[in-house]
Coordinates of C-alpha atoms in Angstrom, one line a residue:
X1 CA -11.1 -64.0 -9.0
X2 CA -11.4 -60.8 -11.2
X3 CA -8.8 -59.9 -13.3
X4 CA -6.6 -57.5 -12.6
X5 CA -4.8 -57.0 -16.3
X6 CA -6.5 -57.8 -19.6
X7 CA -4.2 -57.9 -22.5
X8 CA -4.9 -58.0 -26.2
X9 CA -2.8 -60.4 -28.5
X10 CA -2.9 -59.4 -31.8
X11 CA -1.0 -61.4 -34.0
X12 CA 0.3 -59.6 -37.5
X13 CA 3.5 -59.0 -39.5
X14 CA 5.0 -55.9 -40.3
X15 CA 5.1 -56.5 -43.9
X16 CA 7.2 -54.3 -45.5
X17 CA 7.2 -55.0 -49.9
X18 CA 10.9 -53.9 -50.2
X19 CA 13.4 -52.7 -47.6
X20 CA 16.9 -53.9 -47.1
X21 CA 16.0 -56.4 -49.8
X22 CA 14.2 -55.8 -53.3
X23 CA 10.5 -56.8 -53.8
X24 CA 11.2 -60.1 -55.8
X25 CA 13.4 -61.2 -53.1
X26 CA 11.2 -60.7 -50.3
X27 CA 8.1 -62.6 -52.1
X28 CA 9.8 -65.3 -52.2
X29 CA 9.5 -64.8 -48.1
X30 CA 6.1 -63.7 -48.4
X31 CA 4.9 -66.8 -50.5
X32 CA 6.3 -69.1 -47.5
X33 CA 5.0 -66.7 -45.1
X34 CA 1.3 -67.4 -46.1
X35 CA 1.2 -70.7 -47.0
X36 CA 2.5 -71.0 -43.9
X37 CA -0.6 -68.9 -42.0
X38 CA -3.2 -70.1 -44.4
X39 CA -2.6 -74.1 -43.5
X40 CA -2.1 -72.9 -39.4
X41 CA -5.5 -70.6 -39.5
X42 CA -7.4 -73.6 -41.5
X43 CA -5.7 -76.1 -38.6
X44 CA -7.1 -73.6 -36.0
X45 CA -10.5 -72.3 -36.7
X46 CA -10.2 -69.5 -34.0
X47 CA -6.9 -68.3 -35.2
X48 CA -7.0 -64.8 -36.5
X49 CA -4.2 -62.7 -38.4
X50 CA -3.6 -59.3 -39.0
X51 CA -2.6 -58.3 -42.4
X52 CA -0.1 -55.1 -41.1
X53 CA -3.2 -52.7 -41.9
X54 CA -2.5 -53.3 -45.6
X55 CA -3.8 -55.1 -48.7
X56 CA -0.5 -54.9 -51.0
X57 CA 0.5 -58.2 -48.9
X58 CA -2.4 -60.7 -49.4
X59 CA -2.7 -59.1 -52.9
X60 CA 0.9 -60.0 -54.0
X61 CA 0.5 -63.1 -52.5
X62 CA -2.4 -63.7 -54.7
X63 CA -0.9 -62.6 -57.7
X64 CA 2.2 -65.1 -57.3
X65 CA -0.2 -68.1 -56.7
X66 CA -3.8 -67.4 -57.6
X67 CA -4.5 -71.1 -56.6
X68 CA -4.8 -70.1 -53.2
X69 CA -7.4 -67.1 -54.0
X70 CA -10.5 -69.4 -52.5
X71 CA -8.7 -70.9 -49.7
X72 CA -7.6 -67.3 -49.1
X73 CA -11.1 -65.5 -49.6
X74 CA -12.7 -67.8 -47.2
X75 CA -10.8 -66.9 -44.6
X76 CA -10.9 -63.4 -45.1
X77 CA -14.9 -63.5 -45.5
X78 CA -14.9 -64.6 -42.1
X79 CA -12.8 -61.9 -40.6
X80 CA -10.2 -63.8 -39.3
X81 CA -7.5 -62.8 -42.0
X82 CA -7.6 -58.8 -41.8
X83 CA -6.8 -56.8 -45.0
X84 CA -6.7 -53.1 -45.3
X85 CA -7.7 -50.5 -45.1
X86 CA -4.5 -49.5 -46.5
X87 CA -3.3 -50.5 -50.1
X88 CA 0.2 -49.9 -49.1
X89 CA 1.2 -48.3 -45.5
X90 CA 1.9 -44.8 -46.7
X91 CA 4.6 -41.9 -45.8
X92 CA 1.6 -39.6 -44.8
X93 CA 3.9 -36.7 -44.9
X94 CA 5.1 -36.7 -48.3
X95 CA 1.7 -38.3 -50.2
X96 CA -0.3 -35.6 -51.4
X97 CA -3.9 -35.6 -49.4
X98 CA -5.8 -37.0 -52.2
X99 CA -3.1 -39.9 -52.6
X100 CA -4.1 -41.2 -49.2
X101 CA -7.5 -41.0 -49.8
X102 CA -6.9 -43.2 -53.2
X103 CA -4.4 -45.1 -50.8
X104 CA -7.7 -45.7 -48.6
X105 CA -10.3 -46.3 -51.4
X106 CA -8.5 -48.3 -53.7
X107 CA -7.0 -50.8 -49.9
X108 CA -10.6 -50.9 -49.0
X109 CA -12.1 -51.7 -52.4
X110 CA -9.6 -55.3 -53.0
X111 CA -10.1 -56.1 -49.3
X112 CA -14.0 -56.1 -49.9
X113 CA -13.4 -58.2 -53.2
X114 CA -11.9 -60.6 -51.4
X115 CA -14.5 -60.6 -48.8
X116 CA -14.2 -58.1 -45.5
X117 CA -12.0 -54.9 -45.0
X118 CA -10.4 -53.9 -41.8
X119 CA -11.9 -50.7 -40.6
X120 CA -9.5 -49.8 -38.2
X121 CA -6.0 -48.2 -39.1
X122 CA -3.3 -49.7 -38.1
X123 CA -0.1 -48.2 -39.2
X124 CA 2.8 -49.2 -36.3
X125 CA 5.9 -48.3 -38.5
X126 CA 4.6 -45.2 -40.4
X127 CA 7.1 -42.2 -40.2
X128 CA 4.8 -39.7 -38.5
X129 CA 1.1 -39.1 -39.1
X130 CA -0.6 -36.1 -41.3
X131 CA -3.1 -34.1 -38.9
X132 CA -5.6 -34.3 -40.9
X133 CA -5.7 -38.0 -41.0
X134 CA -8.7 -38.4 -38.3
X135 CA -10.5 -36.1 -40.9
X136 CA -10.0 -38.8 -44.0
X137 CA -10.3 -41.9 -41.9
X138 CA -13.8 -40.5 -40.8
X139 CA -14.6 -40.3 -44.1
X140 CA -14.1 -43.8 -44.8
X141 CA -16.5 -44.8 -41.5
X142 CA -12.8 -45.3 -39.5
X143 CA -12.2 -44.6 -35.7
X144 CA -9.0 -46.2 -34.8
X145 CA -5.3 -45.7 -35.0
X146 CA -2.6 -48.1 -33.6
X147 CA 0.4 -46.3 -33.9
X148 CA 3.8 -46.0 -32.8
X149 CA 6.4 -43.6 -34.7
X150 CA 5.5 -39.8 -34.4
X151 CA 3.4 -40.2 -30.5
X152 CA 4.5 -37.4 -28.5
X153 CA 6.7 -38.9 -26.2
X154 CA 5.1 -40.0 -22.8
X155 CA 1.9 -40.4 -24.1
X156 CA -0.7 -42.8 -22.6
X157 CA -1.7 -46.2 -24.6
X158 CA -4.9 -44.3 -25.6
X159 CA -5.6 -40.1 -26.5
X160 CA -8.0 -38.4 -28.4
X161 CA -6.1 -37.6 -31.6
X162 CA -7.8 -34.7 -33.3
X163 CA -7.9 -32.9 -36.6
X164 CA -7.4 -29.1 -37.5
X165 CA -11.6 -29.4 -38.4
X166 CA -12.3 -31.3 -35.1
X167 CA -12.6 -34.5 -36.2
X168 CA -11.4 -37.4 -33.4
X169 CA -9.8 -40.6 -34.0
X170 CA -9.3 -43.2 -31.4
X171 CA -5.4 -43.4 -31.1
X172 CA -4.1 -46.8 -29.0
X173 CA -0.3 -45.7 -29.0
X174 CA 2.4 -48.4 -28.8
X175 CA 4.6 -46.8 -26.4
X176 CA 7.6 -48.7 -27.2
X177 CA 7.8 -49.5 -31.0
X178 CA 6.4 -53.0 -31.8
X179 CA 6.2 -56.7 -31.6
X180 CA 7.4 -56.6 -28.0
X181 CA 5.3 -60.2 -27.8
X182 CA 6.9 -61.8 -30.6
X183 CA 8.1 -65.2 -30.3
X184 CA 6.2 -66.0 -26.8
X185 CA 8.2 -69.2 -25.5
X186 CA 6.7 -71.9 -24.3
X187 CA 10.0 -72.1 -22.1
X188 CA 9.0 -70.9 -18.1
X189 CA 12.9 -69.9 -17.5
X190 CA 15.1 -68.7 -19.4
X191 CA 17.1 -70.6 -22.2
X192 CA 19.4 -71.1 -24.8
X193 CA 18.6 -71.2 -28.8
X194 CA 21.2 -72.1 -31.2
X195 CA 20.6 -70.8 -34.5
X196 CA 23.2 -72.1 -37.7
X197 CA 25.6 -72.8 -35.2
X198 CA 25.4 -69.5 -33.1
X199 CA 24.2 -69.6 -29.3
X200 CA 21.4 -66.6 -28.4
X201 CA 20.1 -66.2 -25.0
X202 CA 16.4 -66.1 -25.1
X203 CA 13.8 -64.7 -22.1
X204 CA 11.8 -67.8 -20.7
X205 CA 8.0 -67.2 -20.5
X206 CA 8.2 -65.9 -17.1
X207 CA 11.0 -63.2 -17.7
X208 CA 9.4 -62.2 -21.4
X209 CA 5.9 -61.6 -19.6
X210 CA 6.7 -59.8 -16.7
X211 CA 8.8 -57.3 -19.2
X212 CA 6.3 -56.4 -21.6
X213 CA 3.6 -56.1 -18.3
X214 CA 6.0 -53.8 -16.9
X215 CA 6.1 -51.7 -20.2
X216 CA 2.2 -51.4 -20.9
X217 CA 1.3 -50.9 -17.4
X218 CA 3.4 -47.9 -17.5
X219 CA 1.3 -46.0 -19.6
X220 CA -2.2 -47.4 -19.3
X221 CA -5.2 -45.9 -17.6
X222 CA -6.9 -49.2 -18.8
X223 CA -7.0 -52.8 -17.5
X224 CA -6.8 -53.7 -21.2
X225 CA -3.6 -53.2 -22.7
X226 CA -2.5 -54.6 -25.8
X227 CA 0.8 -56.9 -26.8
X228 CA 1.8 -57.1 -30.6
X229 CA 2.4 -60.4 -31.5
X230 CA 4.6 -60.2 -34.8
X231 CA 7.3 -57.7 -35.9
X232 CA 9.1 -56.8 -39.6
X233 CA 8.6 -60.5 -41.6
X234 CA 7.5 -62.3 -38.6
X235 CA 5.5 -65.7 -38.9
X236 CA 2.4 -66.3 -37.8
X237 CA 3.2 -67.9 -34.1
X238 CA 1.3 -71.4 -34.8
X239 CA 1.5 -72.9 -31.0
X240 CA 0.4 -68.9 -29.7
X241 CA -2.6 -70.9 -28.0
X242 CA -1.1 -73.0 -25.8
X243 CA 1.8 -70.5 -24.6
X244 CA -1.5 -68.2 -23.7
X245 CA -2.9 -70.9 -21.5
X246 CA 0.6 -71.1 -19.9
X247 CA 0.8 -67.5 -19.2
X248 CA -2.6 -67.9 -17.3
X249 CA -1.3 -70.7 -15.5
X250 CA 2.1 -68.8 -14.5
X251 CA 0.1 -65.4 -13.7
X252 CA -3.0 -66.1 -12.3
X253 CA -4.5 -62.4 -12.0
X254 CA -4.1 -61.3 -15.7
X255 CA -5.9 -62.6 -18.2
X256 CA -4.4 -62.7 -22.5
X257 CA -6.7 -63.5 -25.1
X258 CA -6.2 -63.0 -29.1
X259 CA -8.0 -60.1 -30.1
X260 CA -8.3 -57.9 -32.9
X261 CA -7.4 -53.6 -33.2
X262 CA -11.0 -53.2 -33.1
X263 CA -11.8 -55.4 -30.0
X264 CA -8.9 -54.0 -28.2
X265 CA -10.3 -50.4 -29.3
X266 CA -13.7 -51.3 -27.9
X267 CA -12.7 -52.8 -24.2
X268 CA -10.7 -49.8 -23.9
X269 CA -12.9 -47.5 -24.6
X270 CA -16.0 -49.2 -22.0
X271 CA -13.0 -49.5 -19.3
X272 CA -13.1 -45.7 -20.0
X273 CA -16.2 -44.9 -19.4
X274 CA -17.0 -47.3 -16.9
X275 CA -14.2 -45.7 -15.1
X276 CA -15.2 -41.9 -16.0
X277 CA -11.8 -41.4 -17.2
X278 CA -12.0 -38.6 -19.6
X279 CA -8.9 -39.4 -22.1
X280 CA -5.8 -36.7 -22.7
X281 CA -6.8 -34.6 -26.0
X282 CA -3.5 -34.5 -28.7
X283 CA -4.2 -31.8 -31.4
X284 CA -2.8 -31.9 -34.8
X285 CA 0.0 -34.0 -36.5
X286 CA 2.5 -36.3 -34.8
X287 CA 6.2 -36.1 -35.8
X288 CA 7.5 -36.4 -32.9
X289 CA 11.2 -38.0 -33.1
X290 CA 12.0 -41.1 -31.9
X291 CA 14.2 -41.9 -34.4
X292 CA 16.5 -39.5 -37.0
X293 CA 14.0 -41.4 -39.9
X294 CA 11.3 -39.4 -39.5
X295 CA 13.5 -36.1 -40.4
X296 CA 15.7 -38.2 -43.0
X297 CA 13.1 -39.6 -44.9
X298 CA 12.1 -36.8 -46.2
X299 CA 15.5 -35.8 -48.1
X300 CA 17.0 -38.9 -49.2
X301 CA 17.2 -39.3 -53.1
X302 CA 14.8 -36.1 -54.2
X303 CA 15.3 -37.0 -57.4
X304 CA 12.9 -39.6 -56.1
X305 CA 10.9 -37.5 -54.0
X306 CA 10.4 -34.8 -57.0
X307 CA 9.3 -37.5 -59.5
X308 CA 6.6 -38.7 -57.0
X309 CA 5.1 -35.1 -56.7
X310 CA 5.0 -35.4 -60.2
X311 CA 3.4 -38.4 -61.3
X312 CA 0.3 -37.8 -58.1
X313 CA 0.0 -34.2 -60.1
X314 CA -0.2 -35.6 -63.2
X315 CA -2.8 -37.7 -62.2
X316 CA -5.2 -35.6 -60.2
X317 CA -4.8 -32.4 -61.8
X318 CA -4.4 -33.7 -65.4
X319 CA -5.5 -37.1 -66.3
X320 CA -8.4 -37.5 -64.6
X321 CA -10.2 -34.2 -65.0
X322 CA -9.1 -34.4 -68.9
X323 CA -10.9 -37.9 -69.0
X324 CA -13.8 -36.6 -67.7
X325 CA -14.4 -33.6 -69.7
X326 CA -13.5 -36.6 -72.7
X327 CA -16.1 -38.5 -71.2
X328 CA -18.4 -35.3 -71.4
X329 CA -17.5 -35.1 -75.3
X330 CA -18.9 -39.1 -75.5
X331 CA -15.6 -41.0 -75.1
X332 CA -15.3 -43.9 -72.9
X333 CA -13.8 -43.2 -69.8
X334 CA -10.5 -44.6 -69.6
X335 CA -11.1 -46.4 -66.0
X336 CA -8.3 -48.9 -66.1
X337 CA -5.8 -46.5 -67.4
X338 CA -7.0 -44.4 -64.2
X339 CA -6.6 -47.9 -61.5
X340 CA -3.7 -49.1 -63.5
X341 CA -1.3 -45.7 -63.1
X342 CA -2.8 -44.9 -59.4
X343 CA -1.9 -48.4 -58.3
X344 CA 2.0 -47.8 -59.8
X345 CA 1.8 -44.9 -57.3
X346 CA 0.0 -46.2 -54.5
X347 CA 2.9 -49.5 -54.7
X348 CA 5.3 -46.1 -53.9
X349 CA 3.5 -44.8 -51.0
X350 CA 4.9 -47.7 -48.7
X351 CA 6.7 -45.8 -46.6
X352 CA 10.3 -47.9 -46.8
X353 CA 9.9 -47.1 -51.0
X354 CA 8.7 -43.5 -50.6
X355 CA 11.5 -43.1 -47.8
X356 CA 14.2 -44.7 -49.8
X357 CA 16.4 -45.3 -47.1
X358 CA 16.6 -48.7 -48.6
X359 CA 19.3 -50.5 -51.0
X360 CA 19.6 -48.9 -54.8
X361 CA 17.6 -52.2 -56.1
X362 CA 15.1 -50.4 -54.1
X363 CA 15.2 -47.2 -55.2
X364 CA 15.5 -48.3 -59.2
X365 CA 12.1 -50.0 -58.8
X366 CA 10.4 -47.5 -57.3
X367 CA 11.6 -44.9 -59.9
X368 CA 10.7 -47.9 -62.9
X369 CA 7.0 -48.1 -61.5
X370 CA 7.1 -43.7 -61.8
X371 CA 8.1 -44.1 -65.5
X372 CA 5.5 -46.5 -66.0
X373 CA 2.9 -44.6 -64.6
X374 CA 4.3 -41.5 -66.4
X375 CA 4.2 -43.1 -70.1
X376 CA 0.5 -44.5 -68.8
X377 CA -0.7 -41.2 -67.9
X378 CA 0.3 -39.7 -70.3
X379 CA -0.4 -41.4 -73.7
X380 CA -4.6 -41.4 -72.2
X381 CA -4.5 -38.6 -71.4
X382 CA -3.0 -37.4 -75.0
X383 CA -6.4 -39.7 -76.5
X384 CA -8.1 -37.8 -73.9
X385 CA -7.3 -34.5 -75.3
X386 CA -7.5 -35.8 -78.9
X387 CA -10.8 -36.5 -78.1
X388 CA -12.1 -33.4 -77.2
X389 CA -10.5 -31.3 -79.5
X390 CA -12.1 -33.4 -82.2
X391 CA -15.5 -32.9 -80.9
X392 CA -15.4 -28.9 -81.3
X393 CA -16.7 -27.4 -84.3
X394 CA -14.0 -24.9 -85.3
X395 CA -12.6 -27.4 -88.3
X396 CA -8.5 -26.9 -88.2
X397 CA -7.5 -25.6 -84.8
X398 CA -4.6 -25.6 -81.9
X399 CA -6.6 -25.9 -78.6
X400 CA -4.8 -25.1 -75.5
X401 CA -6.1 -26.1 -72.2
X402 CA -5.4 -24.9 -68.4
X403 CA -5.8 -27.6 -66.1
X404 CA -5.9 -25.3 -63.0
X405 CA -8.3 -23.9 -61.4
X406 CA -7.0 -20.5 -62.2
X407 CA -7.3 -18.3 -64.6
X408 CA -4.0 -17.6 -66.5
X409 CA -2.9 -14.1 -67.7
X410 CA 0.3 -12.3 -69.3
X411 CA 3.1 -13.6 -71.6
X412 CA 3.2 -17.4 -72.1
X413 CA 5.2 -19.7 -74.2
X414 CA 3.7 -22.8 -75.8
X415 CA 4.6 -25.2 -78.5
X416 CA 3.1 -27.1 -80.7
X417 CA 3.3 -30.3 -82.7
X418 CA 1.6 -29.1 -86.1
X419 CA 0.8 -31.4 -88.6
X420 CA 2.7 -30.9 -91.8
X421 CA 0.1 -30.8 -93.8
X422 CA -1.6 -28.0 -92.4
X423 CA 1.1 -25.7 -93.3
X424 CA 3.4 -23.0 -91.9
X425 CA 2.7 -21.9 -88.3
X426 CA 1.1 -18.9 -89.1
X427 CA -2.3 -19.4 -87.2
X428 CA -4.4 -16.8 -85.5
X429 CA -5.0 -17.7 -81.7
X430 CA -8.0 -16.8 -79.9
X431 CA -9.5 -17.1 -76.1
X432 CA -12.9 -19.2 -75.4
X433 CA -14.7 -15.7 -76.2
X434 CA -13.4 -15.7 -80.0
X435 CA -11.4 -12.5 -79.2
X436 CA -8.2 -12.6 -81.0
X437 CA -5.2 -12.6 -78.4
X438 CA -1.6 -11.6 -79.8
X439 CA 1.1 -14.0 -80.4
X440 CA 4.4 -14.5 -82.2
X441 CA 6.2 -17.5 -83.4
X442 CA 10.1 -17.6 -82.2
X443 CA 11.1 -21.2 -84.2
X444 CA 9.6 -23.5 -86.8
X445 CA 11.6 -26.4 -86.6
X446 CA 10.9 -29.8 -89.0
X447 CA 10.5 -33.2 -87.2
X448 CA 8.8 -36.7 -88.4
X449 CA 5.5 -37.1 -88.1
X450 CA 4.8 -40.2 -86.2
X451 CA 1.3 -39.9 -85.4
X452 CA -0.5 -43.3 -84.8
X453 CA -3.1 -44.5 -88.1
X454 CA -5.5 -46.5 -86.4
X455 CA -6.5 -49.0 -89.3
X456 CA -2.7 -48.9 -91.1
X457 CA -1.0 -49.5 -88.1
X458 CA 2.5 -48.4 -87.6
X459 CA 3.0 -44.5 -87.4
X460 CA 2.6 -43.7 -91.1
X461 CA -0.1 -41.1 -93.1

């Protein structure tokens, strides 16, 4: 007989680094978690895992025990382990739009090392979506969203999202949060679990299935409809084979198969158009409220929230077009100093350490990685500047630089760090023309020279 209902079981975590417990605590989860998943997915050769749209997880799991990189890239070479596209799952609305692209290039870029990168975005948690995020998924050859937080309410499980510039993404909308098919028993009724002494009553196959057909149906203009199997530091369900024969065996007219976004994307999108159905249009971005976090988040600790905007400016409109125009003068572009202070940021963007609606260990880790990536920044780009200033031909001379795009006119205040040696302040300041432009010095105040001497060593002359 033909199937009636089709639906998707994509198995994943919501992974998120540091929450309602600090990042070192939940490794320790996360190391367990996929030593776990890498022994059940070599065990079950068509077992398949989704990596919560992020690389930050495999790549901290890598980090704590590189022995497992092979076992780890093999899988991931043969797509069954999805990572990315995401480094981190980002708070789109508060990450400047050239931090998700980096957030994007850099996810993509380790996922590929390792072997494959997910091409689909799945972001189920994030706390509303940027409209112009079709626009930069597009430009990294994405077409699919799987998201939940910020949907207009009543929406169907699939709608054109589109861009301000008319871009489309292919949005598959969890109507009802996420990990609604977590834990599928292999129990037919209803039962009893007793956890450390505590009694829970659990849904029995037969209940838990007809519930979560009851909330997809709802929505769909599809046969295929899609169940999430995993939630927030979920396992890998190792017997989820064997409970989806059952479910076939209790509910002969559907049919549940383990899929991935993208196959779920693609079914969806032939039932479509074998069916003519043209699908609703949704215009611009998505904040709509389903919970007070998507309005909080964005005013908890702005002492936090202010230090970010700073450290993505200082990177993008400082450090990196000062190391190229160092790199112009013949120095060697600092590229780790580049990856190693964008990935301090991009480890902020996660959207429960950019939100900081977390506990304070939280919060005093994500402003540590700022100050790193602040003392990083800066000191290159300081060589940076060094650099070019050295390769002009003016002999003794106090360069100052704008690093808009701008021109800058009227009074302006500056100060300077003048060597010693080189005598009072008195200088003569002119613009890139040589014409002399006005100035006056308020204060001249001593301080010790610590300058850095290359072959002595410690700051000294």
């Amino acid at each position: 007989m033909e199937k009636k209902e089709s639906y998707h079981g994509i198995s994943n975590t919501h992974w998120g680094r540091e929450w309602y417990q600090c990042h070192e605590k939940y490794l320790v989860r996360l190391v367990e978690l996929c030593d776990r998943l890498v022994e059940i997915m070599e065990a079950q050769p068509d077992y398949r895992f989704i990596l919560d749209g992020q690389y930050a997880m495999i790549g901290d799991y890598i980090e704590a025990k590189p022995e497992m990189k092979e076992r780890v890239m093999k899988l991931v070479g043969e797509k069954r382990l999805l990572s990315g596209p995401w480094y981190t799952q980002p708070l789109e609305g508060l990450v400047g739009g050239e931090g998700l692209i980096r957030n994007l290039q850099y996810g993509i870029r380790a996922s590929e090392e390792l072997g494959n990168a997910m091409r689909f975005s799945y972001e189920v948690d994030e706390f509303g979506h940027t409209s112009q995020l079709p626009q930069i998924l597009a430009g990294f050859d994405i077409k699919g969203v799987i998201a939940w937080r910020g949907v207009p309410n009543h929406s169907k499980s699939y709608f054109a999202w589109q861009s301000p510039d008319g871009t489309i993404a292919n949005m598959m909308h969890t109507n009802a949060g996420y990990g609604e098919a977590t834990a599928m028993p292999l129990e037919t009724e209803d039962y009893t679990e007793t956890i450390d002494g505590m009694e829970y009553k659990r849904e029995g196959l037969k209940n838990h299935v007809n519930r979560i057909r009851t909330l997809r149906m709802a929505v769909s203009e599809s046969k295929h409809m899609l169940w999430l199997n995993g939630i927030d530091h979920s396992w890998a369900e190792e017997e989820l084979f064997e409970v989806m024969k059952k479910i076939e065996e209790l509910f002969p007219e559907i049919e549940v198969r383990q899929s991935t976004p993208e196959e779920y994307m693609e079914a969806v999108l032939a039932d479509y158009k074998e069916k003519g159905i043209t699908p609703d249009l949704v215009k611009g971005e998505l904040m709509t409220t389903k919970e007070s976090v998507l309005e909080s988040a964005n005013s908890l600790h702005p002492r936090q929230k202010l230090r970010h905007y700073e450290t993505e400016d200082l990177l993008t409109r400082k450090l990196e077009p000062f190391a190229a125009a160092a790199w112009l003068c013949g120095k060697k572009y600092p590229a780790w100093a580049v990856d190693r202070a964008w990935k301090y940021v991009l480890e902020n963007h996660a959207h429960d350490s950019l939100d900081c609606c977390s506990v304070d260990e939280v919060f005093e880790q994500v402003m540590a990685r700022y100050g790193a990536c602040l003392s990083l920044a800066t000191q290159e780009m300081e060589e940076c500047l060094r650099h070019i200033m050295a390769s002009g031909k003016e002999g003794k001379a106090v360069c100052v630089f704008n690093p808009t795009a701008e021109t800058v006119s009227g009074v302006r205040e500056y100060t300077f760090d003048i060597p010693e040696g080189y005598g009072n302040y008195a200088f003569e300041r002119r613009d890139v023309s040589g014409k002399a432009v006005p100035m006056a010095g308020i204060a001249h105040d001593v301080v010790g020279d610590v300058r850095y001497n290359r072959r002595r060593g410690h700051p000294t002359g």
